[in-house]
mmCIF file of C-alpha atoms and ligand atoms in Angstrom:
data_model
loop_
_atom_site.group_PDB
_atom_site.id
_atom_site.type_symbol
_atom_site.label_atom_id
_atom_site.label_comp_id
_atom_site.label_asym_id
_atom_site.label_seq_id
_atom_site.Cartn_x
_atom_site.Cartn_y
_atom_site.Cartn_z
ATOM 1 C CA UNK A 1 22.173 6.385 -12.000
ATOM 2 C CA UNK A 2 21.517 5.042 -8.620
ATOM 3 C CA UNK A 3 19.889 1.655 -8.618
ATOM 4 C CA UNK A 4 16.518 0.468 -6.681
ATOM 5 C CA UNK A 5 15.512 -2.758 -5.211
ATOM 6 C CA UNK A 6 11.942 -3.180 -5.428
ATOM 7 C CA UNK A 7 10.651 -5.854 -3.414
ATOM 8 C CA UNK A 8 6.871 -6.162 -4.808
ATOM 9 C CA UNK A 9 7.744 -4.618 -7.896
ATOM 10 C CA UNK A 10 5.268 -6.981 -9.936
ATOM 11 C CA UNK A 11 1.901 -5.235 -6.857
ATOM 12 C CA UNK A 12 -0.913 -2.396 -6.865
ATOM 13 C CA UNK A 13 1.355 -0.158 -5.079
ATOM 14 C CA UNK A 14 4.698 -1.694 -5.881
ATOM 15 C CA UNK A 15 4.017 -1.466 -9.762
ATOM 16 C CA UNK A 16 2.760 2.617 -9.587
ATOM 17 C CA UNK A 17 6.601 3.228 -7.521
ATOM 18 C CA UNK A 18 8.810 1.084 -9.822
ATOM 19 C CA UNK A 19 6.876 3.664 -12.906
ATOM 20 C CA UNK A 20 7.729 6.913 -10.594
ATOM 21 C CA UNK A 21 11.254 6.299 -10.135
ATOM 22 C CA UNK A 22 11.839 4.659 -13.729
ATOM 23 C CA UNK A 23 10.264 7.842 -14.317
ATOM 24 C CA UNK A 24 12.462 10.712 -12.608
ATOM 25 C CA UNK A 25 16.145 8.863 -13.541
ATOM 26 C CA UNK A 26 16.053 5.778 -11.685
ATOM 27 C CA UNK A 27 17.544 2.339 -12.494
ATOM 28 C CA UNK A 28 15.260 0.030 -11.371
ATOM 29 C CA UNK A 29 15.422 -4.186 -10.058
ATOM 30 C CA UNK A 30 11.739 -5.726 -9.707
ATOM 31 C CA UNK A 31 11.631 -9.133 -6.861
ATOM 32 C CA UNK A 32 8.319 -10.594 -7.225
ATOM 33 C CA UNK A 33 7.238 -14.115 -6.772
ATOM 34 C CA UNK A 34 3.841 -13.586 -9.215
ATOM 35 C CA UNK A 35 2.040 -14.739 -6.090
ATOM 36 C CA UNK A 36 -0.944 -11.517 -5.999
ATOM 37 C CA UNK A 37 1.128 -9.179 -8.826
ATOM 38 C CA UNK A 38 0.914 -9.556 -11.800
ATOM 39 C CA UNK A 39 4.035 -9.750 -15.104
ATOM 40 C CA UNK A 40 1.867 -6.992 -17.004
ATOM 41 C CA UNK A 41 2.520 -4.637 -14.215
ATOM 42 C CA UNK A 42 6.145 -4.710 -14.237
ATOM 43 C CA UNK A 43 7.441 -1.625 -16.279
ATOM 44 C CA UNK A 44 9.481 -3.182 -19.314
ATOM 45 C CA UNK A 45 12.211 -1.082 -18.636
ATOM 46 C CA UNK A 46 13.531 -2.256 -14.729
ATOM 47 C CA UNK A 47 14.611 -5.496 -14.319
ATOM 48 C CA UNK A 48 12.267 -8.351 -13.696
ATOM 49 C CA UNK A 49 13.869 -11.851 -10.866
ATOM 50 C CA UNK A 50 11.012 -13.845 -10.342
ATOM 51 C CA UNK A 51 11.312 -15.864 -6.641
ATOM 52 C CA UNK A 52 10.575 -15.459 -2.637
ATOM 53 C CA UNK A 53 12.606 -13.629 0.355
ATOM 54 C CA UNK A 54 12.360 -16.075 2.429
ATOM 55 C CA UNK A 55 14.458 -18.430 0.228
ATOM 56 C CA UNK A 56 17.984 -16.995 1.245
ATOM 57 C CA UNK A 57 19.847 -18.282 -1.896
ATOM 58 C CA UNK A 58 17.632 -16.831 -4.061
ATOM 59 C CA UNK A 59 18.281 -13.171 -3.043
ATOM 60 C CA UNK A 60 21.635 -13.079 -2.354
ATOM 61 C CA UNK A 61 22.087 -13.985 -6.260
ATOM 62 C CA UNK A 62 19.999 -10.606 -6.386
ATOM 63 C CA UNK A 63 21.639 -8.541 -4.248
ATOM 64 C CA UNK A 64 25.306 -10.124 -5.768
ATOM 65 C CA UNK A 65 24.226 -9.411 -8.869
ATOM 66 C CA UNK A 66 22.892 -6.113 -8.837
ATOM 67 C CA UNK A 67 24.717 -3.015 -7.476
ATOM 68 C CA UNK A 68 21.413 -1.661 -5.460
ATOM 69 C CA UNK A 69 21.658 2.061 -3.769
ATOM 70 C CA UNK A 70 18.351 1.300 -1.448
ATOM 71 C CA UNK A 71 15.472 -1.021 -1.411
ATOM 72 C CA UNK A 72 11.822 -0.403 -1.456
ATOM 73 C CA UNK A 73 9.973 -3.502 0.560
ATOM 74 C CA UNK A 74 6.452 -3.751 -0.993
ATOM 75 C CA UNK A 75 6.378 -7.513 -0.609
ATOM 76 C CA UNK A 76 3.691 -9.065 1.453
ATOM 77 C CA UNK A 77 0.165 -10.452 2.408
ATOM 78 C CA UNK A 78 -2.026 -7.764 2.492
ATOM 79 C CA UNK A 79 -5.580 -9.428 3.113
ATOM 80 C CA UNK A 80 -7.316 -8.560 6.516
ATOM 81 C CA UNK A 81 -9.275 -11.363 6.125
ATOM 82 C CA UNK A 82 -7.627 -13.559 5.197
ATOM 83 C CA UNK A 83 -4.826 -12.803 8.033
ATOM 84 C CA UNK A 84 -7.300 -13.591 10.485
ATOM 85 C CA UNK A 85 -8.107 -17.249 8.930
ATOM 86 C CA UNK A 86 -4.620 -17.717 8.355
ATOM 87 C CA UNK A 87 -2.442 -16.249 10.767
ATOM 88 C CA UNK A 88 0.949 -18.961 10.414
ATOM 89 C CA UNK A 89 1.040 -17.791 6.772
ATOM 90 C CA UNK A 90 1.021 -13.815 7.412
ATOM 91 C CA UNK A 91 4.401 -14.244 10.217
ATOM 92 C CA UNK A 92 5.397 -16.798 7.956
ATOM 93 C CA UNK A 93 5.861 -14.808 4.553
ATOM 94 C CA UNK A 94 5.771 -11.229 6.125
ATOM 95 C CA UNK A 95 7.898 -11.416 9.217
ATOM 96 C CA UNK A 96 9.808 -14.441 7.870
ATOM 97 C CA UNK A 97 10.301 -12.689 4.393
ATOM 98 C CA UNK A 98 11.836 -9.524 5.408
ATOM 99 C CA UNK A 99 14.003 -11.431 8.532
ATOM 100 C CA UNK A 100 15.801 -13.739 5.297
ATOM 101 C CA UNK A 101 16.243 -10.204 3.166
ATOM 102 C CA UNK A 102 16.844 -7.912 5.719
ATOM 103 C CA UNK A 103 20.238 -10.261 6.767
ATOM 104 C CA UNK A 104 21.051 -10.559 2.868
ATOM 105 C CA UNK A 105 20.736 -7.006 2.772
ATOM 106 C CA UNK A 106 22.927 -6.601 5.861
ATOM 107 C CA UNK A 107 25.293 -9.266 4.808
ATOM 108 C CA UNK A 108 25.536 -7.677 1.236
ATOM 109 C CA UNK A 109 26.183 -4.178 2.646
ATOM 110 C CA UNK A 110 23.313 -2.414 1.673
ATOM 111 C CA UNK A 111 22.117 0.223 4.119
ATOM 112 C CA UNK A 112 18.624 1.751 3.448
ATOM 113 C CA UNK A 113 15.437 0.854 3.280
ATOM 114 C CA UNK A 114 11.846 1.834 2.243
ATOM 115 C CA UNK A 115 9.227 -0.400 3.505
ATOM 116 C CA UNK A 116 5.574 -0.210 3.738
ATOM 117 C CA UNK A 117 3.634 -0.018 6.582
ATOM 118 C CA UNK A 118 -0.341 0.648 7.418
ATOM 119 C CA UNK A 119 -2.414 2.466 8.953
ATOM 120 C CA UNK A 120 -3.896 -0.606 10.589
ATOM 121 C CA UNK A 121 -1.016 -1.100 12.502
ATOM 122 C CA UNK A 122 -3.009 1.295 15.446
ATOM 123 C CA UNK A 123 -6.250 -0.691 15.288
ATOM 124 C CA UNK A 124 -9.216 1.780 17.209
ATOM 125 C CA UNK A 125 -7.749 5.127 16.977
ATOM 126 C CA UNK A 126 -7.565 6.826 20.010
ATOM 127 C CA UNK A 127 -8.212 10.753 18.453
ATOM 128 C CA UNK A 128 -8.990 12.234 14.285
ATOM 129 C CA UNK A 129 -6.405 13.128 13.047
ATOM 130 C CA UNK A 130 -4.159 9.827 13.885
ATOM 131 C CA UNK A 131 -0.696 11.218 14.358
ATOM 132 C CA UNK A 132 2.084 8.496 13.850
ATOM 133 C CA UNK A 133 3.094 8.984 17.272
ATOM 134 C CA UNK A 134 -0.685 7.356 18.864
ATOM 135 C CA UNK A 135 -0.740 3.962 19.953
ATOM 136 C CA UNK A 136 -0.631 1.189 17.679
ATOM 137 C CA UNK A 137 -2.759 -2.352 19.014
ATOM 138 C CA UNK A 138 -3.669 -3.585 15.845
ATOM 139 C CA UNK A 139 -6.861 -5.281 16.052
ATOM 140 C CA UNK A 140 -6.178 -7.702 13.094
ATOM 141 C CA UNK A 141 -2.450 -10.440 11.938
ATOM 142 C CA UNK A 142 -2.291 -8.674 8.817
ATOM 143 C CA UNK A 143 -1.384 -4.850 10.976
ATOM 144 C CA UNK A 144 0.110 -6.698 14.488
ATOM 145 C CA UNK A 145 2.688 -8.575 11.291
ATOM 146 C CA UNK A 146 3.384 -4.695 10.216
ATOM 147 C CA UNK A 147 4.612 -3.708 13.189
ATOM 148 C CA UNK A 148 6.874 -6.632 14.215
ATOM 149 C CA UNK A 149 8.789 -6.077 10.458
ATOM 150 C CA UNK A 150 8.423 -2.069 11.926
ATOM 151 C CA UNK A 151 10.013 -3.753 14.917
ATOM 152 C CA UNK A 152 12.224 -5.386 13.378
ATOM 153 C CA UNK A 153 14.112 -2.565 10.909
ATOM 154 C CA UNK A 154 14.154 -1.052 14.079
ATOM 155 C CA UNK A 155 16.541 -3.396 16.861
ATOM 156 C CA UNK A 156 17.870 -4.762 13.540
ATOM 157 C CA UNK A 157 18.856 -0.503 13.072
ATOM 158 C CA UNK A 158 20.918 -0.072 16.262
ATOM 159 C CA UNK A 159 23.318 -3.479 15.741
ATOM 160 C CA UNK A 160 23.807 -2.562 11.728
ATOM 161 C CA UNK A 161 24.383 0.024 9.442
ATOM 162 C CA UNK A 162 20.855 -0.076 8.623
ATOM 163 C CA UNK A 163 18.495 2.956 7.799
ATOM 164 C CA UNK A 164 15.066 2.742 7.388
ATOM 165 C CA UNK A 165 11.510 4.868 6.608
ATOM 166 C CA UNK A 166 8.031 3.332 7.001
ATOM 167 C CA UNK A 167 5.473 4.023 5.814
ATOM 168 C CA UNK A 168 1.721 3.922 6.971
ATOM 169 C CA UNK A 169 -0.235 4.468 3.679
ATOM 170 C CA UNK A 170 -4.181 4.210 4.546
ATOM 171 C CA UNK A 171 -6.782 3.686 1.577
ATOM 172 C CA UNK A 172 -4.582 3.657 -1.336
ATOM 173 C CA UNK A 173 -7.252 3.736 -3.902
ATOM 174 C CA UNK A 174 -7.260 5.276 -7.777
ATOM 175 C CA UNK A 175 -4.745 4.489 -11.040
ATOM 176 C CA UNK A 176 -1.376 5.217 -12.955
ATOM 177 C CA UNK A 177 -3.049 8.237 -15.196
ATOM 178 C CA UNK A 178 -2.350 6.652 -18.456
ATOM 179 C CA UNK A 179 -4.882 3.386 -17.746
ATOM 180 C CA UNK A 180 -2.135 0.990 -18.401
ATOM 181 C CA UNK A 181 -1.657 -0.857 -14.987
ATOM 182 C CA UNK A 182 -3.824 -0.528 -11.720
ATOM 183 C CA UNK A 183 -5.321 -2.623 -9.213
ATOM 184 C CA UNK A 184 -6.203 -5.842 -9.425
ATOM 185 C CA UNK A 185 -6.942 -7.926 -6.682
ATOM 186 C CA UNK A 186 -7.919 -11.307 -6.878
ATOM 187 C CA UNK A 187 -10.309 -11.820 -4.498
ATOM 188 C CA UNK A 188 -11.372 -8.284 -4.200
ATOM 189 C CA UNK A 189 -12.189 -6.438 -0.937
ATOM 190 C CA UNK A 190 -11.743 -2.810 -1.262
ATOM 191 C CA UNK A 191 -14.538 -0.519 -1.878
ATOM 192 C CA UNK A 192 -13.601 1.283 -5.274
ATOM 193 C CA UNK A 193 -12.557 -1.033 -7.440
ATOM 194 C CA UNK A 194 -16.578 -2.883 -5.513
ATOM 195 C CA UNK A 195 -18.271 0.067 -6.733
ATOM 196 C CA UNK A 196 -16.987 0.173 -9.906
ATOM 197 C CA UNK A 197 -17.588 -3.243 -11.014
ATOM 198 C CA UNK A 198 -21.797 -2.272 -10.456
ATOM 199 C CA UNK A 199 -21.313 0.015 -14.147
ATOM 200 C CA UNK A 200 -19.116 -2.436 -15.171
ATOM 201 C CA UNK A 201 -21.390 -4.830 -15.223
ATOM 202 C CA UNK A 202 -19.825 -7.927 -12.849
ATOM 203 C CA UNK A 203 -22.277 -6.556 -9.753
ATOM 204 C CA UNK A 204 -26.160 -5.876 -9.197
ATOM 205 C CA UNK A 205 -25.475 -3.254 -6.534
ATOM 206 C CA UNK A 206 -22.779 -2.703 -3.809
ATOM 207 C CA UNK A 207 -22.703 -3.829 -0.012
ATOM 208 C CA UNK A 208 -22.812 -1.130 2.522
ATOM 209 C CA UNK A 209 -21.533 -2.685 5.510
ATOM 210 C CA UNK A 210 -22.922 -0.908 7.883
ATOM 211 C CA UNK A 211 -25.507 2.404 8.792
ATOM 212 C CA UNK A 212 -24.972 2.696 12.274
ATOM 213 C CA UNK A 213 -21.949 3.851 12.726
ATOM 214 C CA UNK A 214 -21.090 7.231 15.008
ATOM 215 C CA UNK A 215 -20.516 9.349 11.736
ATOM 216 C CA UNK A 216 -21.658 11.736 10.085
ATOM 217 C CA UNK A 217 -24.659 9.529 7.788
ATOM 218 C CA UNK A 218 -23.386 6.499 9.716
ATOM 219 C CA UNK A 219 -21.697 4.820 7.204
ATOM 220 C CA UNK A 220 -17.586 4.194 7.527
ATOM 221 C CA UNK A 221 -15.057 6.764 7.272
ATOM 222 C CA UNK A 222 -11.501 6.291 4.748
ATOM 223 C CA UNK A 223 -8.996 8.247 4.213
ATOM 224 C CA UNK A 224 -8.073 7.521 0.901
ATOM 225 C CA UNK A 225 -5.724 8.643 -0.679
ATOM 226 C CA UNK A 226 -4.035 8.218 -4.694
ATOM 227 C CA UNK A 227 -1.267 5.424 -5.503
ATOM 228 C CA UNK A 228 0.633 7.644 -7.601
ATOM 229 C CA UNK A 229 0.840 9.971 -4.096
ATOM 230 C CA UNK A 230 2.037 6.693 -2.576
ATOM 231 C CA UNK A 231 4.112 5.884 -5.039
ATOM 232 C CA UNK A 232 5.473 9.629 -5.413
ATOM 233 C CA UNK A 233 5.848 9.841 -1.383
ATOM 234 C CA UNK A 234 8.229 5.909 -1.335
ATOM 235 C CA UNK A 235 10.782 7.722 -4.112
ATOM 236 C CA UNK A 236 10.760 11.030 -1.548
ATOM 237 C CA UNK A 237 11.810 8.691 0.988
ATOM 238 C CA UNK A 238 14.545 6.554 -0.782
ATOM 239 C CA UNK A 239 15.985 10.118 -1.816
ATOM 240 C CA UNK A 240 16.058 10.996 2.189
ATOM 241 C CA UNK A 241 17.256 8.367 3.567
ATOM 242 C CA UNK A 242 20.267 8.429 0.872
ATOM 243 C CA UNK A 243 20.746 11.590 1.386
ATOM 244 C CA UNK A 244 21.274 11.325 5.104
ATOM 245 C CA UNK A 245 17.636 11.080 7.066
ATOM 246 C CA UNK A 246 17.154 9.157 10.094
ATOM 247 C CA UNK A 247 15.189 7.023 10.662
ATOM 248 C CA UNK A 248 11.323 7.225 10.707
ATOM 249 C CA UNK A 249 7.637 6.855 10.648
ATOM 250 C CA UNK A 250 5.191 8.878 8.175
ATOM 251 C CA UNK A 251 1.435 8.672 8.067
ATOM 252 C CA UNK A 252 0.213 9.086 4.224
ATOM 253 C CA UNK A 253 -3.133 9.978 4.058
ATOM 254 C CA UNK A 254 -5.338 12.973 1.991
ATOM 255 C CA UNK A 255 -6.759 14.320 5.946
ATOM 256 C CA UNK A 256 -9.837 13.726 4.514
ATOM 257 C CA UNK A 257 -12.762 11.429 5.499
ATOM 258 C CA UNK A 258 -15.051 10.229 2.924
ATOM 259 C CA UNK A 259 -17.725 7.747 4.259
ATOM 260 C CA UNK A 260 -19.059 5.338 2.576
ATOM 261 C CA UNK A 261 -21.858 6.484 0.909
ATOM 262 C CA UNK A 262 -20.054 9.325 -0.586
ATOM 263 C CA UNK A 263 -17.560 7.829 -2.818
ATOM 264 C CA UNK A 264 -20.753 5.678 -3.909
ATOM 265 C CA UNK A 265 -22.430 8.838 -4.706
ATOM 266 C CA UNK A 266 -18.914 10.579 -5.759
ATOM 267 C CA UNK A 267 -18.444 6.921 -8.216
ATOM 268 C CA UNK A 268 -21.757 7.752 -9.963
ATOM 269 C CA UNK A 269 -21.310 11.586 -10.722
ATOM 270 C CA UNK A 270 -17.561 10.047 -12.683
ATOM 271 C CA UNK A 271 -19.336 7.187 -14.019
ATOM 272 C CA UNK A 272 -22.319 8.816 -14.960
ATOM 273 C CA UNK A 273 -24.924 6.854 -13.967
ATOM 274 C CA UNK A 274 -26.927 5.264 -10.562
ATOM 275 C CA UNK A 275 -24.922 2.355 -8.339
ATOM 276 C CA UNK A 276 -27.254 0.837 -6.591
ATOM 277 C CA UNK A 277 -26.363 -0.252 -2.942
ATOM 278 C CA UNK A 278 -27.908 -1.991 0.079
ATOM 279 C CA UNK A 279 -27.242 -1.622 3.922
ATOM 280 C CA UNK A 280 -25.935 -4.849 5.269
ATOM 281 C CA UNK A 281 -24.446 -5.182 8.492
ATOM 282 C CA UNK A 282 -21.212 -4.423 9.705
ATOM 283 C CA UNK A 283 -18.233 -5.946 8.886
ATOM 284 C CA UNK A 284 -15.861 -7.710 11.824
ATOM 285 C CA UNK A 285 -13.494 -5.345 12.998
ATOM 286 C CA UNK A 286 -14.008 -2.111 10.747
ATOM 287 C CA UNK A 287 -12.573 0.926 13.148
ATOM 288 C CA UNK A 288 -15.151 3.875 12.469
ATOM 289 C CA UNK A 289 -12.862 6.592 11.338
ATOM 290 C CA UNK A 290 -9.912 6.401 9.452
ATOM 291 C CA UNK A 291 -8.127 9.620 8.665
ATOM 292 C CA UNK A 292 -4.520 10.351 8.813
ATOM 293 C CA UNK A 293 -2.310 13.339 10.080
ATOM 294 C CA UNK A 294 0.581 13.825 7.116
ATOM 295 C CA UNK A 295 2.279 17.007 8.586
ATOM 296 C CA UNK A 296 5.257 14.207 9.040
ATOM 297 C CA UNK A 297 5.741 13.562 5.845
ATOM 298 C CA UNK A 298 4.679 16.648 4.511
ATOM 299 C CA UNK A 299 7.102 18.698 6.741
ATOM 300 C CA UNK A 300 9.832 16.185 6.418
ATOM 301 C CA UNK A 301 10.387 14.454 3.094
ATOM 302 C CA UNK A 302 8.640 17.692 1.341
ATOM 303 C CA UNK A 303 5.468 15.671 0.567
ATOM 304 C CA UNK A 304 2.888 16.501 -1.503
ATOM 305 C CA UNK A 305 -0.117 15.107 -3.079
ATOM 306 C CA UNK A 306 -1.155 15.957 -6.309
ATOM 307 C CA UNK A 307 -4.686 14.042 -6.193
ATOM 308 C CA UNK A 308 -6.853 15.559 -3.419
ATOM 309 C CA UNK A 309 -9.969 15.963 -4.962
ATOM 310 C CA UNK A 310 -11.965 12.233 -4.351
ATOM 311 C CA UNK A 311 -14.246 12.632 -8.114
ATOM 312 C CA UNK A 312 -10.238 13.232 -9.800
ATOM 313 C CA UNK A 313 -9.172 9.683 -7.850
ATOM 314 C CA UNK A 314 -12.193 7.551 -8.941
ATOM 315 C CA UNK A 315 -11.978 8.707 -12.535
ATOM 316 C CA UNK A 316 -8.259 7.794 -13.082
ATOM 317 C CA UNK A 317 -9.873 4.120 -11.105
ATOM 318 C CA UNK A 318 -12.859 4.591 -13.527
ATOM 319 C CA UNK A 319 -10.474 4.440 -16.960
ATOM 320 C CA UNK A 320 -8.377 1.619 -15.305
ATOM 321 C CA UNK A 321 -11.120 -0.772 -14.676
ATOM 322 C CA UNK A 322 -13.754 -0.052 -17.706
ATOM 323 C CA UNK A 323 -10.688 -0.485 -19.683
ATOM 324 C CA UNK A 324 -8.674 -4.140 -17.480
ATOM 325 C CA UNK A 325 -12.589 -5.675 -15.979
ATOM 326 C CA UNK A 326 -10.183 -8.037 -16.033
ATOM 327 C CA UNK A 327 -7.647 -6.647 -14.765
ATOM 328 C CA UNK A 328 -4.224 -8.310 -16.132
ATOM 329 C CA UNK A 329 -6.122 -11.693 -17.396
ATOM 330 C CA UNK A 330 -7.830 -11.120 -20.903
HETATM 331 N N1 UFG B 1 -16.596 -1.957 2.043
HETATM 332 C C1 UFG B 1 -18.297 -1.494 2.074
HETATM 333 N N2 UFG B 1 -18.317 -2.428 1.396
HETATM 334 C C2 UFG B 1 -17.261 -3.447 0.644
HETATM 335 C C3 UFG B 1 -16.000 -2.941 0.636
HETATM 336 C C4 UFG B 1 -15.562 -1.884 1.457
HETATM 337 O O1 UFG B 1 -18.705 -1.113 2.751
HETATM 338 O O2 UFG B 1 -17.510 -4.462 -0.485
HETATM 339 C C5 UFG B 1 -16.815 -0.501 3.687
HETATM 340 C C6 UFG B 1 -15.443 -0.899 4.345
HETATM 341 O O3 UFG B 1 -16.693 -1.748 5.570
HETATM 342 C C7 UFG B 1 -14.413 0.034 4.553
HETATM 343 C C8 UFG B 1 -14.829 1.001 3.756
HETATM 344 O O4 UFG B 1 -15.632 0.499 2.594
HETATM 345 O O5 UFG B 1 -15.756 0.569 5.654
HETATM 346 C C9 UFG B 1 -13.520 1.335 2.978
HETATM 347 O O6 UFG B 1 -12.753 -0.514 3.228
HETATM 348 P P1 UFG B 1 -11.685 -1.094 2.346
HETATM 349 O O7 UFG B 1 -11.873 -2.990 2.462
HETATM 350 O O8 UFG B 1 -12.084 -0.452 0.789
HETATM 351 O O9 UFG B 1 -10.611 -0.697 3.147
HETATM 352 P P2 UFG B 1 -10.392 -1.032 4.576
HETATM 353 O O10 UFG B 1 -10.319 0.388 5.506
HETATM 354 O O11 UFG B 1 -10.402 -2.065 4.928
HETATM 355 O O12 UFG B 1 -8.621 -1.249 4.313
HETATM 356 C C10 UFG B 1 -7.709 -0.385 3.709
HETATM 357 C C11 UFG B 1 -6.800 -1.751 2.814
HETATM 358 C C12 UFG B 1 -5.969 -2.506 4.784
HETATM 359 C C13 UFG B 1 -5.327 -1.724 5.542
HETATM 360 C C14 UFG B 1 -6.923 -0.740 5.806
HETATM 361 C C15 UFG B 1 -6.149 -0.330 7.533
HETATM 362 O O13 UFG B 1 -7.420 -2.235 2.441
HETATM 363 O O14 UFG B 1 -4.925 -2.885 3.626
HETATM 364 O O15 UFG B 1 -7.117 -0.235 5.110
HETATM 365 O O16 UFG B 1 -6.685 -0.008 7.735
HETATM 366 F F1 UFG B 1 -5.099 -3.130 6.856
#
């Protein structure tokens, strides 16, 4: 049985990937510092190590104990807004943590790493749908650090026996269909969980950040991709590397864009009641449209998203949020 080390396996996408790995017969170890992750989100069959990737002695001790076949790396700070007011935190944790961990990984002879990157590496897109070889000019510090991490893997792979896949996610959303794990950010900034706070009685209305964009209804268009589909792509990417696949970068999205207003309408349909919305000023740094071409992931990795219907995606989120209105907190 192969052992996969999941860094950040107590976070939103990491925890769903751990479930997917265990469902597919892998042995899993998780590292997380629990700054933004939750111990309750860690699959009971995974071995858990609490610690920080910048702590070389800690990460060395994990690689000493575990016979790791491949690493899947989610451990990073990921809030765009925060990255603009605390850029050095992002350089320190995202780039510094990855650098220290990579050093340890190489010293322990572990060759394969799948890494969470982001659509934020592109910045303002040059065309829609976005292809992997389009220009990358991040418009925020979060995206800049993720791009720097991609470059770090590339240069390290030229010098060492290291092979990597970077997965650039578009808008991760939804929750495990069993309703036991899901999205829990504090503060929450993402559209779907905020919309669902209205029927959950936690907010009066949703603010729509700008309705004067050059889109079909004036609100921003995003490519919403279910977290379990992201999870399955990580498993496929790890298998691709372990069977000799070469370094590569893949977009992960559904290839279909929904406006903010369409997300509110779909959520009303799912929960069966009106969700009041008010138009508010634009949020700084939001591109009008972000839609992925994921043809490459489909062709090379054999990835096939299962959740391609927005109502079903939102239903899984609603199942989680309505049963866990305060996330993992009691
Ligand atoms: N939005 C609102 N009201 C809200 C919250 C969001 O109108 O209360 C809008 C945003 O302006 C945006 C859309 O809903 O147009 C989606 O916003 P999210 O914050 O849910 O997601 P983003 O597209 O801003 O960000 C996501 C990821 C980031 C990643 C980025 C890539 O969360 O990690 O995609 O561009 F960097």
